Amino acid sequence: MAEPAVFEKQRSRLWGIAYRITGSVADAEDAVQETWLRWQSLPDGEADDPRAYLTTVVSRICYDRLGSARGRRESYIGTWLPEPVVTDATGGGAAQGPHDQEDRVTLDESVGVALLTVLERLTPAERTAFILHDVFAVPFPEIADVVGRTPDSVRQLASHARRRVRAETPRRSADRDEHRRTVEAFLAAVTGRDFEGLLELLDPEVVWRSDGGGKVTAARLPILGDEKVARFTQRITREFEPETTRVLVRDVNGAPGLVFVDPASAQAVVFAFTVHEGRITEIDAVVNPDKLRHLDLESL
């Protein structure tokens, strides 16, 4: 049996690859577990390069899952958003629950909700090639083994994906403090029922996306424009009882976001924000309870 310690050394990297390819915490967990089972069944010393071997295995599993998931996502009710990874402001803590995903993924811009949403528009092969090469520096010949293409074809896939990502990923502020101040001001305006204050924080062309999966109240199509977004924000947040709701500033996929939790009604919503020059340009709200199941809401 292959050495367990070797696998554990690679676990965080494998989870990071799996989450970025699938956009799903549950699928990432399953892919890493399946990779572990295959590793266990491998005779000791069989893999000359364990890192490359494990990367290929988890990537193939995720690539296959992404292909089968594509049809389900096309018939998904409303907007499909990735399952959020929630941590405290320092990137640690118990926010994520028993599996502690935050200890197994580097939360940089490549895992941001806005970018993962752009990656949804790519083909499975383009997405896999881009993530493996541009984020994890996997050589093209190794990626070719994952997606069943030639190295030259994979190079073209990654190049095309890179152009789309650059063109479609929204501009954002690199200043984390500015981002957090803007999110906290948004929270103050929402809880204070300050409509004009909310409008001042929203870019005139702000985009709101919400993922309810047809199970809870959510906009099935993106909402465009500051006034429409401000009104819908107030509508959504008013569904939470102020006496029982906890509102928390937490990191959502590596950037300051918000979590609304109402234990009395078992409702929750996770907000991710894109901020540019002190204004919010995109809001992504995950309210589908199936996509928040992995969060330990009581410990947030």
C-alpha positions as MATLAB code, in Angstrom:
seq = 'MAEPAVFEKQRSRLWGIAYRITGSVADAEDAVQETWLRWQSLPDGEADDPRAYLTTVVSRICYDRLGSARGRRESYIGTWLPEPVVTDATGGGAAQGPHDQEDRVTLDESVGVALLTVLERLTPAERTAFILHDVFAVPFPEIADVVGRTPDSVRQLASHARRRVRAETPRRSADRDEHRRTVEAFLAAVTGRDFEGLLELLDPEVVWRSDGGGKVTAARLPILGDEKVARFTQRITREFEPETTRVLVRDVNGAPGLVFVDPASAQAVVFAFTVHEGRITEIDAVVNPDKLRHLDLESL';
ca = [
       0.000    0.000    0.000;
       1.258    3.494   -0.844;
       2.501    5.600    2.051;
      -0.383    7.560    3.735;
       1.953   10.348    4.876;
       2.825   11.126    1.263;
      -0.846   11.596    0.442;
      -1.472   13.786    3.498;
       1.340   16.073    2.424;
      -0.541   16.695   -0.850;
      -4.092   16.794    0.547;
      -4.494   20.578    0.734;
      -3.240   21.010   -2.831;
      -5.540   18.268   -4.101;
      -8.546   19.873   -2.414;
      -7.620   23.237   -3.912;
      -7.469   21.752   -7.402;
     -10.741   19.875   -6.943;
     -12.657   22.885   -5.619;
     -11.501   25.194   -8.378;
     -12.372   22.702  -11.115;
     -15.802   21.735   -9.743;
     -16.863   24.846   -7.792;
     -18.392   22.464   -5.268;
     -17.232   21.729   -1.733;
     -19.075   18.401   -1.743;
     -17.600   17.330   -5.086;
     -14.122   18.388   -3.963;
     -14.482   16.307   -0.808;
     -15.641   13.292   -2.812;
     -12.852   13.676   -5.379;
     -10.141   13.840   -2.729;
     -11.620   10.821   -0.955;
     -11.720    8.825   -4.198;
      -8.126    9.838   -4.895;
      -7.171    8.617   -1.444;
      -8.810    5.238   -2.081;
      -6.924    4.849   -5.339;
      -3.698    5.850   -3.602;
      -4.289    3.243   -0.902;
      -4.682    0.509   -3.500;
      -1.457    1.499   -5.249;
       1.544   -0.745   -4.455;
       4.256    1.036   -2.487;
       6.782    2.661   -4.800;
       4.535    2.367   -7.867;
       4.364    6.147   -8.393;
       7.738    7.649   -9.297;
       6.388   11.154   -8.746;
       3.569   11.041   -6.137;
       2.715   14.733   -6.551;
       2.235   14.397  -10.315;
       0.396   11.090   -9.960;
      -2.068   12.425   -7.369;
      -2.592   15.633   -9.329;
      -3.481   13.638  -12.438;
      -5.850   11.325  -10.560;
      -7.814   14.051   -8.756;
      -7.932   16.173  -11.917;
      -9.323   13.312  -14.013;
     -11.986   12.621  -11.403;
     -13.006   16.277  -11.336;
     -12.870   16.624  -15.106;
     -15.248   13.681  -15.471;
     -17.538   15.104  -12.776;
     -17.546   18.505  -14.448;
     -18.616   16.974  -17.739;
     -21.522   15.092  -16.172;
     -22.504   18.125  -14.077;
     -22.716   20.410  -17.102;
     -26.132   19.101  -18.144;
     -27.491   19.410  -14.599;
     -26.295   22.986  -14.333;
     -27.902   23.907  -17.660;
     -31.267   22.785  -16.242;
     -30.607   24.353  -12.834;
     -33.339   26.708  -11.644;
     -31.946   30.235  -11.676;
     -28.297   31.248  -11.465;
     -25.713   28.629  -10.495;
     -23.066   29.914   -8.082;
     -20.220   27.963   -6.469;
     -20.582   26.638   -2.945;
     -18.954   29.271   -0.724;
     -15.905   28.668    1.431;
     -16.386   30.720    4.608;
     -13.614   31.503    7.079;
     -12.943   34.094    9.749;
     -11.080   37.285    8.902;
      -7.666   35.662    9.347;
      -8.441   32.674    7.112;
      -8.843   30.214    9.968;
     -11.390   29.436   12.629;
     -14.297   27.059   12.830;
     -16.558   28.669   10.269;
     -16.242   25.859    7.782;
     -17.364   23.061   10.031;
     -16.048   19.580   10.733;
     -14.013   19.190    7.567;
     -12.066   22.440    8.041;
     -11.750   23.159    4.336;
     -10.105   26.480    5.053;
      -7.014   24.603    6.193;
      -6.829   22.834    2.846;
      -7.089   25.563    0.273;
      -5.150   28.744   -0.344;
      -7.814   31.401   -0.632;
      -6.392   33.706   -3.289;
      -8.048   35.460   -6.219;
      -8.187   32.187   -8.186;
     -10.895   30.932   -5.812;
     -12.977   34.120   -5.739;
     -16.681   33.736   -6.461;
     -16.517   36.216   -9.357;
     -13.757   34.245  -11.099;
     -15.384   30.876  -10.442;
     -18.553   32.271  -12.011;
     -16.584   33.229  -15.126;
     -15.046   29.751  -15.231;
     -18.567   28.309  -15.463;
     -18.745   29.736  -19.005;
     -15.754   27.699  -20.157;
     -15.859   24.155  -21.461;
     -14.734   21.483  -18.969;
     -11.483   21.032  -20.908;
     -10.771   24.779  -20.977;
     -11.520   25.174  -17.288;
      -9.357   22.217  -16.308;
      -6.460   23.326  -18.507;
      -6.586   26.895  -17.201;
      -6.706   25.919  -13.532;
      -4.015   23.282  -13.745;
      -1.605   25.372  -15.822;
      -2.220   28.973  -14.765;
      -3.020   28.378  -11.094;
      -1.064   25.231  -10.215;
       1.736   25.362  -12.830;
       1.095   21.816  -14.092;
       3.010   21.169  -17.344;
       0.963   20.815  -20.528;
       1.929   17.150  -21.154;
       0.522   16.198  -17.737;
      -2.689   18.142  -18.413;
      -2.963   16.369  -21.770;
      -3.182   13.060  -19.887;
      -6.077   14.452  -17.845;
      -8.268   15.763  -20.659;
      -7.264   13.320  -23.389;
      -5.787   15.902  -25.762;
      -2.352   16.615  -27.199;
      -0.050   19.045  -25.335;
      -0.398   21.572  -28.173;
      -4.188   21.326  -27.984;
      -4.061   21.832  -24.226;
      -1.859   24.884  -24.698;
      -4.527   26.363  -26.984;
      -7.285   25.502  -24.500;
      -5.449   27.294  -21.702;
      -4.714   30.291  -23.921;
      -8.350   30.649  -24.965;
      -9.514   30.294  -21.371;
      -6.978   32.879  -20.220;
      -8.235   35.432  -22.744;
     -11.846   34.910  -21.647;
     -10.951   35.145  -17.986;
      -9.049   38.400  -18.528;
     -11.882   39.854  -20.591;
     -14.781   38.776  -18.373;
     -13.471   38.849  -14.799;
     -14.634   42.124  -13.230;
     -12.135   44.674  -12.034;
     -11.639   44.600   -8.298;
      -9.695   46.474   -5.643;
      -6.505   44.837   -4.486;
      -6.758   46.739   -1.184;
      -8.288   44.331    1.324;
      -8.968   47.108    3.855;
     -10.913   49.105    1.277;
     -12.921   46.003    0.412;
     -13.746   45.337    4.054;
     -14.715   48.970    4.740;
     -17.075   48.908    1.771;
     -18.685   45.648    2.927;
     -19.123   46.997    6.462;
     -20.688   50.191    5.076;
     -23.050   48.043    2.986;
     -24.052   46.156    6.121;
     -24.678   49.377    8.024;
     -26.859   50.732    5.225;
     -28.857   47.490    4.974;
     -29.461   47.083    8.700;
     -30.157   50.805    9.075;
     -32.703   50.761    6.227;
     -30.644   53.533    4.608;
     -31.666   53.307    0.952;
     -29.743   56.416   -0.142;
     -26.648   55.268    1.712;
     -26.922   51.909   -0.033;
     -27.168   53.581   -3.432;
     -23.957   55.519   -2.755;
     -22.077   52.263   -2.225;
     -23.340   50.563   -5.372;
     -21.789   51.088   -8.765;
     -24.449   52.390  -11.212;
     -23.972   49.195  -13.262;
     -23.781   46.815  -10.305;
     -24.820   43.199  -10.949;
     -26.691   41.061   -8.420;
     -26.702   37.276   -8.782;
     -28.487   34.990   -6.357;
     -28.580   31.211   -6.186;
     -31.672   29.741   -4.584;
     -31.887   26.595   -6.677;
     -35.669   26.984   -6.825;
     -35.890   26.199   -3.101;
     -35.952   29.675   -1.541;
     -36.627   33.223   -2.694;
     -33.992   34.358   -5.193;
     -33.786   36.262   -8.455;
     -33.649   33.684  -11.238;
     -31.889   36.119  -13.559;
     -29.153   38.644  -12.711;
     -30.405   42.060  -11.563;
     -28.692   45.073  -13.118;
     -28.423   48.652  -11.882;
     -28.016   50.303   -8.500;
     -31.671   51.105   -7.739;
     -32.964   47.653   -8.658;
     -30.192   45.949   -6.708;
     -30.755   48.183   -3.678;
     -34.467   47.371   -3.615;
     -33.894   43.642   -4.011;
     -31.230   43.694   -1.291;
     -33.703   45.239    1.113;
     -36.357   42.722    0.130;
     -34.070   39.742    0.772;
     -32.644   40.967    4.059;
     -36.073   41.875    5.450;
     -36.980   38.202    5.371;
     -34.589   37.693    8.289;
     -36.038   38.416   11.732;
     -33.882   41.133   13.367;
     -34.477   39.683   16.848;
     -33.012   36.293   16.021;
     -30.700   36.901   13.044;
     -26.939   37.046   13.430;
     -25.108   39.071   10.792;
     -21.397   38.404   10.522;
     -18.501   39.767    8.516;
     -16.560   36.726    7.356;
     -14.187   35.941    4.543;
     -16.063   34.384    1.637;
     -13.684   32.667   -0.774;
     -10.802   34.738    0.494;
     -12.357   38.223    0.549;
     -14.532   39.995    3.148;
     -18.187   39.072    2.764;
     -21.311   38.703    4.889;
     -23.247   35.827    6.415;
     -26.850   36.193    7.607;
     -27.984   33.356    9.876;
     -31.417   33.004   11.486;
     -31.399   29.894   13.698;
     -35.114   30.277   14.417;
     -36.092   29.770   10.774;
     -32.943   27.863    9.741;
     -32.423   30.466    7.011;
     -29.005   31.575    5.892;
     -27.448   33.584    3.086;
     -23.799   34.084    2.205;
     -22.853   37.258    0.333;
     -19.693   37.642   -1.747;
     -18.757   41.074   -3.091;
     -16.633   42.492   -5.862;
     -15.391   45.978   -4.945;
     -13.660   48.476   -7.217;
     -12.583   51.961   -6.141;
     -14.808   51.926   -3.070;
     -17.971   50.822   -4.856;
     -19.625   47.433   -5.115;
     -19.725   46.208   -8.709;
     -21.022   42.675   -8.111;
     -22.946   40.905   -5.353;
     -23.258   37.118   -5.317;
     -25.750   35.721   -2.799;
     -25.939   31.992   -2.095;
     -29.237   31.105   -0.411;
     -29.774   27.548   -1.665;
     -29.677   25.533    1.586;
     -28.084   22.584   -0.221;
     -25.069   24.754   -1.017;
     -24.701   25.880    2.604;
     -25.020   22.412    4.112;
     -21.261   22.086    4.592;
     -21.146   25.178    6.832;
     -21.352   24.841   10.601;
     -23.765   27.745   11.003;
     -23.908   27.444   14.782;
     -20.187   28.085   15.145;
     -19.981   31.034   12.757;
];
